[in-house]
Amino acid sequence: MKLTIIGTGYVGLVTGTCFAEVGHQVICVDNNEEKVKLLKSGGMPIYEPGLEELVKKNVEAGRLKFTSSTKEGVEESDVIFIAVPTPPQPDGSVDLSFIEGVSREIAAAMTSYKIVVDKSTVPVKTGEKVSETIKRYCKAKVDFDVVSNPEFLREGFAVDDFMKPDRVVIGVLSQRPVAAMREVYEPYNAPIIFTDINSAELIKHAANSFLALKISYINAVSVICEASGANVQEVANGMGMDIRIGRRFLDASLGFGGSCFPKDLSAFIQISEQLGYDFRLLKEVQRINSEQMDRFVKKITETLWVLKGKKIGVLGLAFKQNTDDVRMSPAIDLCLRLQKEGATLRVHDPKAMEKARSVLENVTYVDDMNEVAEGCDALIVATEWPQFKKLDLERVRKSLTHPIMFDGRNLFDAKEMEQLGFIYKSIGR
Ligand code: UGA
């Protein structure tokens, strides 16, 4: 099929590439000329495991191309996917101006029937607005259908998640776009759920909020574990074996972050309020999350006492493993708080140091993870990169002024760390 994806961020670029990978003819559109130039020349604006190779392969096969012209994208394809940002506004609601702008551009370029699919995370009832906008701005008065097709991929595992989805959710208002949407997703052999547009839009916000709730739940349990001498990982393992609960997203941490959960929680609370419901449960999820970070900082200050003049090593800056994304990263938040208290920082991340530089200044960026601890009063693990497990712990311990480690991701075994001579503090254990 001929498909156009508007927006080449994490979702758009992965979507376009993975559509091309299964044989569709794909055009990716972005209004950022620099980005399009970079992609055309074989460069990558983001780090996502496996993506670069897949882009290269599909560009060479002639199935994937890039342009900055929405007109070209709309003219050449039958199905147009919108994958532009929906950033948060200061009051927690969603800024839909990019969605509105792209809807107008699509309308202006349409000369024949098109299926316009929203992939961005949007508040319920946005599909209705997109439909009204296209109707208003379409000069040619051609037929079209608006479809909602929320994306569930995780950064760091995006290609895998896209190629092997648990389910594909498609919201429609009529039967007309159903066959084409089925054809788009047929190669993935995943269950496809057809529903109405409002339900599809809600599925996304409800799912992300539930996952955030799951993390806040285990983080709250981690507090009880610490107070009682239990081990949160043992508790999560035991709970997770109940298939009604499941083990995934039960890893206690210094809190969740990223460009999705914090934003989607605020948005869902706002949307619910507008619809007359005070979603206090989700407000509590937010509160637990910010308290989790407060508690972690307290743990550090209780041990090191005064942070002014202390040198601290930080492993991990990305909001999670396998990504270079530092948006709403708990690790960055932590660094800024430590800096504010007067600590000087030596930091390392396998992929996110370049992006971190614009939000985290006056720190020493260290290329080798084994050198971060040198001369430091303590070392912190802030992101769950698997390679941190391969740290040369003997060397790290010797290079620390005091062998103190705060593990915000429970990467290491507490007993082993103590045997190695560390004063080791983690979450809920
Ligand atoms: C999330 C959802 O998992 C995706 O399904 C969704 O498509 C995406 O948002 C989106 O809306 O675009 P993502 O933000 O990429 O994906 O990352 P997650 O793997 O969900 O992690 C989010 C945060 O939760 C990270 O800071 C991570 O470290 C933290 N986390 C995750 C925990 O603290 N504990 C866990 O057990 C799992």
PDB file of C-alpha atoms and ligand atoms in Angstrom, residues 11 121 151-157 204 208 211 215 218-219 248-261 264 319-321 330 384 409, ligand 1:
ATOM      1  CA  VAL A  11       6.714   7.265  16.713  1.00  0.00           C
ATOM      2  CA  THR A 121      -1.639  10.363  21.639  1.00  0.00           C
ATOM      3  CA  GLU A 151       0.654   3.591  19.131  1.00  0.00           C
ATOM      4  CA  PHE A 152       1.852   1.398  22.003  1.00  0.00           C
ATOM      5  CA  LEU A 153       5.572   1.117  21.239  1.00  0.00           C
ATOM      6  CA  ARG A 154       8.124   1.776  23.962  1.00  0.00           C
ATOM      7  CA  GLU A 155      11.234   3.796  23.272  1.00  0.00           C
ATOM      8  CA  GLY A 156      14.288   1.579  23.383  1.00  0.00           C
ATOM      9  CA  PHE A 157      12.249  -1.391  22.130  1.00  0.00           C
ATOM     10  CA  LYS A 204      -4.312   4.856  24.834  1.00  0.00           C
ATOM     11  CA  ASN A 208      -0.574   4.447  29.768  1.00  0.00           C
ATOM     12  CA  LEU A 211       0.994   1.244  33.484  1.00  0.00           C
ATOM     13  CA  ILE A 215       4.782   1.465  38.725  1.00  0.00           C
ATOM     14  CA  ILE A 218       5.139  -1.083  43.380  1.00  0.00           C
ATOM     15  CA  ASN A 219       6.995   2.084  44.381  1.00  0.00           C
ATOM     16  CA  ARG A 248       6.138  -6.506  33.876  1.00  0.00           C
ATOM     17  CA  PHE A 249       6.121  -2.856  34.991  1.00  0.00           C
ATOM     18  CA  LEU A 250       6.562  -3.895  38.610  1.00  0.00           C
ATOM     19  CA  ASP A 251      10.164  -2.720  38.878  1.00  0.00           C
ATOM     20  CA  ALA A 252      10.521  -0.273  41.745  1.00  0.00           C
ATOM     21  CA  SER A 253      12.630   2.721  40.775  1.00  0.00           C
ATOM     22  CA  LEU A 254      13.383   6.325  41.571  1.00  0.00           C
ATOM     23  CA  GLY A 255      10.184   7.081  39.630  1.00  0.00           C
ATOM     24  CA  PHE A 256       8.918   6.933  36.064  1.00  0.00           C
ATOM     25  CA  GLY A 257       9.595   9.637  33.494  1.00  0.00           C
ATOM     26  CA  GLY A 258       9.821  10.162  29.756  1.00  0.00           C
ATOM     27  CA  SER A 259       7.750  12.031  27.255  1.00  0.00           C
ATOM     28  CA  CYS A 260       4.668   9.815  27.696  1.00  0.00           C
ATOM     29  CA  PHE A 261       3.629   8.744  31.214  1.00  0.00           C
ATOM     30  CA  ASP A 264      -0.467  11.363  29.534  1.00  0.00           C
ATOM     31  CA  PHE A 319      14.796   8.362  31.152  1.00  0.00           C
ATOM     32  CA  LYS A 320      15.226   4.607  30.695  1.00  0.00           C
ATOM     33  CA  GLN A 321      17.561   2.073  29.127  1.00  0.00           C
ATOM     34  CA  PRO A 330      14.223  11.197  36.414  1.00  0.00           C
ATOM     35  CA  GLU A 384      18.701   0.802  34.153  1.00  0.00           C
ATOM     36  CA  ARG A 409      17.139   0.952  39.673  1.00  0.00           C
TER      37      ARG A 409
HETATM   38  C1  UGA B   1       5.297   4.193  27.264  1.00  0.00           C
HETATM   39  C2  UGA B   1       4.430   2.942  27.126  1.00  0.00           C
HETATM   40  O1  UGA B   1       5.065   1.844  27.799  1.00  0.00           O
HETATM   41  C3  UGA B   1       4.213   2.586  25.655  1.00  0.00           C
HETATM   42  O2  UGA B   1       3.334   1.472  25.549  1.00  0.00           O
HETATM   43  C4  UGA B   1       3.607   3.806  24.955  1.00  0.00           C
HETATM   44  O3  UGA B   1       3.424   3.556  23.566  1.00  0.00           O
HETATM   45  C5  UGA B   1       4.528   5.007  25.125  1.00  0.00           C
HETATM   46  O4  UGA B   1       4.698   5.264  26.525  1.00  0.00           O
HETATM   47  C6  UGA B   1       3.876   6.189  24.444  1.00  0.00           C
HETATM   48  O5  UGA B   1       2.827   6.628  24.912  1.00  0.00           O
HETATM   49  O6  UGA B   1       4.369   6.608  23.384  1.00  0.00           O
HETATM   50  P1  UGA B   1       7.928   4.732  27.072  1.00  0.00           P
HETATM   51  O7  UGA B   1       7.569   6.054  27.686  1.00  0.00           O
HETATM   52  O8  UGA B   1       8.746   4.693  25.830  1.00  0.00           O
HETATM   53  O9  UGA B   1       6.589   3.901  26.721  1.00  0.00           O
HETATM   54  O10 UGA B   1       8.726   3.886  28.169  1.00  0.00           O
HETATM   55  P2  UGA B   1       8.356   2.800  29.274  1.00  0.00           P
HETATM   56  O11 UGA B   1       9.129   1.578  29.004  1.00  0.00           O
HETATM   57  O12 UGA B   1       6.906   2.642  29.436  1.00  0.00           O
HETATM   58  O13 UGA B   1       8.959   3.482  30.588  1.00  0.00           O
HETATM   59  C7  UGA B   1       8.419   4.700  31.119  1.00  0.00           C
HETATM   60  C8  UGA B   1       9.096   5.046  32.447  1.00  0.00           C
HETATM   61  O14 UGA B   1       8.727   4.122  33.463  1.00  0.00           O
HETATM   62  C9  UGA B   1      10.626   5.003  32.395  1.00  0.00           C
HETATM   63  O15 UGA B   1      11.156   6.088  33.147  1.00  0.00           O
HETATM   64  C10 UGA B   1      10.972   3.674  33.046  1.00  0.00           C
HETATM   65  O16 UGA B   1      12.245   3.627  33.591  1.00  0.00           O
HETATM   66  C11 UGA B   1       9.879   3.606  34.123  1.00  0.00           C
HETATM   67  N1  UGA B   1       9.583   2.236  34.587  1.00  0.00           N
HETATM   68  C12 UGA B   1       9.096   1.309  33.724  1.00  0.00           C
HETATM   69  C13 UGA B   1       9.752   1.923  35.931  1.00  0.00           C
HETATM   70  O17 UGA B   1      10.162   2.767  36.749  1.00  0.00           O
HETATM   71  N2  UGA B   1       9.441   0.657  36.360  1.00  0.00           N
HETATM   72  C14 UGA B   1       8.956  -0.296  35.523  1.00  0.00           C
HETATM   73  O18 UGA B   1       8.679  -1.428  35.984  1.00  0.00           O
HETATM   74  C15 UGA B   1       8.792   0.031  34.167  1.00  0.00           C
END
